[in-house]
Short mmCIF file of C-alpha atoms in Angstrom, two decimals:
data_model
loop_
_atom_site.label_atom_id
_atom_site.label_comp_id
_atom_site.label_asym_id
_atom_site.label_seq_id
_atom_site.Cartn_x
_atom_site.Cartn_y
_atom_site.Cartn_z
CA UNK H 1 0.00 0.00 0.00
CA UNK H 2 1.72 3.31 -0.70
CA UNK H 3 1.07 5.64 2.11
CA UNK H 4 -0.95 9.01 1.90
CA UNK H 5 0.90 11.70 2.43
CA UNK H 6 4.09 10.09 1.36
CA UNK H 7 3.01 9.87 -2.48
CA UNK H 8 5.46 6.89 -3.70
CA UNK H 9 6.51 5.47 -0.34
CA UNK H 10 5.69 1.90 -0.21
CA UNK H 11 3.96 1.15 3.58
CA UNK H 12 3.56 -2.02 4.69
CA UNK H 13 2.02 -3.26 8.15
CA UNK H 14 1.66 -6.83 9.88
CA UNK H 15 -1.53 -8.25 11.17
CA UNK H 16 -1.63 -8.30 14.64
CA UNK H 17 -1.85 -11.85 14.66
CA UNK H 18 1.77 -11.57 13.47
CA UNK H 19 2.84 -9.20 15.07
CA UNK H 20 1.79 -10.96 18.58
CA UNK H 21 3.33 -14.29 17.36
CA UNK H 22 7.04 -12.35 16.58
CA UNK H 23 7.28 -8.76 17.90
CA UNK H 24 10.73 -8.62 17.66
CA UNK H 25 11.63 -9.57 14.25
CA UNK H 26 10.96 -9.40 10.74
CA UNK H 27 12.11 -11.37 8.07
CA UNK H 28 11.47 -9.35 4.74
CA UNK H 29 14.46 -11.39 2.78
CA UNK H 30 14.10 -12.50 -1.15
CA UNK H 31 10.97 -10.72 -1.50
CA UNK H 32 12.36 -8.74 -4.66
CA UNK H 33 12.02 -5.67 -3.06
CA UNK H 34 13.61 -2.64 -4.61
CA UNK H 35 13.68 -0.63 -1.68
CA UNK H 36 12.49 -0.31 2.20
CA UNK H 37 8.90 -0.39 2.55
CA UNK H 38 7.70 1.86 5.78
CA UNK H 39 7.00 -0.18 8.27
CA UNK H 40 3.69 0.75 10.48
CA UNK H 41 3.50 -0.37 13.88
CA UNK H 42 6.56 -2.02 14.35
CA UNK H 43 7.85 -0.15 17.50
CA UNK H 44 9.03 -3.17 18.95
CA UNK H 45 11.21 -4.50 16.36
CA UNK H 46 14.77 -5.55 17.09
CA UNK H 47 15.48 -7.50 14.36
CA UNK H 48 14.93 -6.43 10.81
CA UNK H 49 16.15 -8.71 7.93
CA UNK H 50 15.85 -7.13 4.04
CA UNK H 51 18.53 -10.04 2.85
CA UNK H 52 19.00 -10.91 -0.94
CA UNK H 53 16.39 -8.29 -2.39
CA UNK H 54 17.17 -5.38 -4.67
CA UNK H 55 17.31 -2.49 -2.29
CA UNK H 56 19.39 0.50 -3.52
CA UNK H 57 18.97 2.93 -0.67
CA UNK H 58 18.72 2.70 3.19
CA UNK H 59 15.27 4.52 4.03
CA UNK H 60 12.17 4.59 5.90
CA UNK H 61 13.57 3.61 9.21
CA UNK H 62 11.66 5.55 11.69
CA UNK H 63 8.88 4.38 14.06
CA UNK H 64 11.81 1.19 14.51
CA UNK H 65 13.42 3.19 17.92
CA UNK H 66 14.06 -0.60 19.41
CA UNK H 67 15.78 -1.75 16.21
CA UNK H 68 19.16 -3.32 17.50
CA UNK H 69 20.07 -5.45 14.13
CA UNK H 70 19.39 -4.48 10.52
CA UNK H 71 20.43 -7.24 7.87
CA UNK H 72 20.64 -5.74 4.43
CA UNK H 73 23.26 -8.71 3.26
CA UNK H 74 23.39 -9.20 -0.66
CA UNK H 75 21.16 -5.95 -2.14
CA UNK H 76 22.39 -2.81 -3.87
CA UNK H 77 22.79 -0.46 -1.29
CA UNK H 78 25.69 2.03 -2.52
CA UNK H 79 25.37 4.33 0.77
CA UNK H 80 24.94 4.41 4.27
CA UNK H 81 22.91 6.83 4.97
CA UNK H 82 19.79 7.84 7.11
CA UNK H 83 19.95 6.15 10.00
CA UNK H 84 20.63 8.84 12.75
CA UNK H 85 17.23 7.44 14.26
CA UNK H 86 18.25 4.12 14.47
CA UNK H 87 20.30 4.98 18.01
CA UNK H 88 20.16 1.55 19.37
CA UNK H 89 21.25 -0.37 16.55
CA UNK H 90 23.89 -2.56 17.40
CA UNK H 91 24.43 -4.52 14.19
CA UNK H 92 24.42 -4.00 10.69
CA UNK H 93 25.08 -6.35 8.03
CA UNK H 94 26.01 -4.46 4.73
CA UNK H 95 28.02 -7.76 3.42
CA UNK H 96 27.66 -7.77 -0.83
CA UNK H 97 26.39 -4.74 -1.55
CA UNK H 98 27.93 -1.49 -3.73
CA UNK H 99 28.99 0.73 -1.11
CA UNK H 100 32.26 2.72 -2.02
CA UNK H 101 32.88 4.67 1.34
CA UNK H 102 32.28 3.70 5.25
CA UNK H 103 30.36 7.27 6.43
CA UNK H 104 27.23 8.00 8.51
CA UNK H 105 28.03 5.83 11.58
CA UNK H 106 28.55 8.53 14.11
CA UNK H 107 25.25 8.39 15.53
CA UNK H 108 25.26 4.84 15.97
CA UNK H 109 26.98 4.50 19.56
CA UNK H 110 26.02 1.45 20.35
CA UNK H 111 27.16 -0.17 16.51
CA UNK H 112 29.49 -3.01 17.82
CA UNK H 113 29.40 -5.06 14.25
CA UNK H 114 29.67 -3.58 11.00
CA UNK H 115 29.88 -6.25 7.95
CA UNK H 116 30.56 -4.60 4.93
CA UNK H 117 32.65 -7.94 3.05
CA UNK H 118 31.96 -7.70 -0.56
CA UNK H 119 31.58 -4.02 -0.94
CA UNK H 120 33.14 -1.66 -3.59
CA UNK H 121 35.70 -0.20 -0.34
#
């Protein structure tokens, strides 16, 4: 569903029944998504898997203030950017992607695993 109010901003939102059964994680991997879908009540999450999908940018982030792992192994992400809300992320797998410099991290105090293997570095 794309959002109104964010014309073009993909939104996408759990049933509850879900949502009870695994409150802390999502696993949104080889869904041949070309980018991050915002995610609607998902306060809760800590673990946040976008593995082997087509995603070129890291967005739509916010409303995740308990995310402590983001998994973004194998896309097409060429920057790090916009996660300066993501202040209690601890991990984050950028393994196999396109990124060509290691910036944007200085908000993340609490990062104590960065994975960027297979990168363009």
């Amino acid at each position: 569903a794309v959002r109104p109010g964010r014309p073009g901003v993909l939104a996408a939102r759990r049933s509850a029944a879900a949502r009870q059964k695994s409150p802390e994680r999502l696993h949104l991997d080889r869904r041949q998504l070309g980018s991050c879908p915002l995610l609607e009540a998902e306060e809760s999450l800590r673990l946040l898997n976008y593995q082997n999908n087509s995603i070129a940018r890291i967005e739509n982030l916010e409303g995740l203030p308990s995310l402590a792992f983001l998994d973004l192994y194998d896309n097409k992400v060429r920057q790090i950017e916009n996660l300066d809300q993501c202040r209690n992320l601890r991990v984050l797998m950028l393994g196999k992607n396109q990124v060509q410099d290691i910036e944007n991290l200085s908000n993340l105090r609490k990062l104590d695993v960065l994975d960027l293997h297979s990168n363009k570095i």
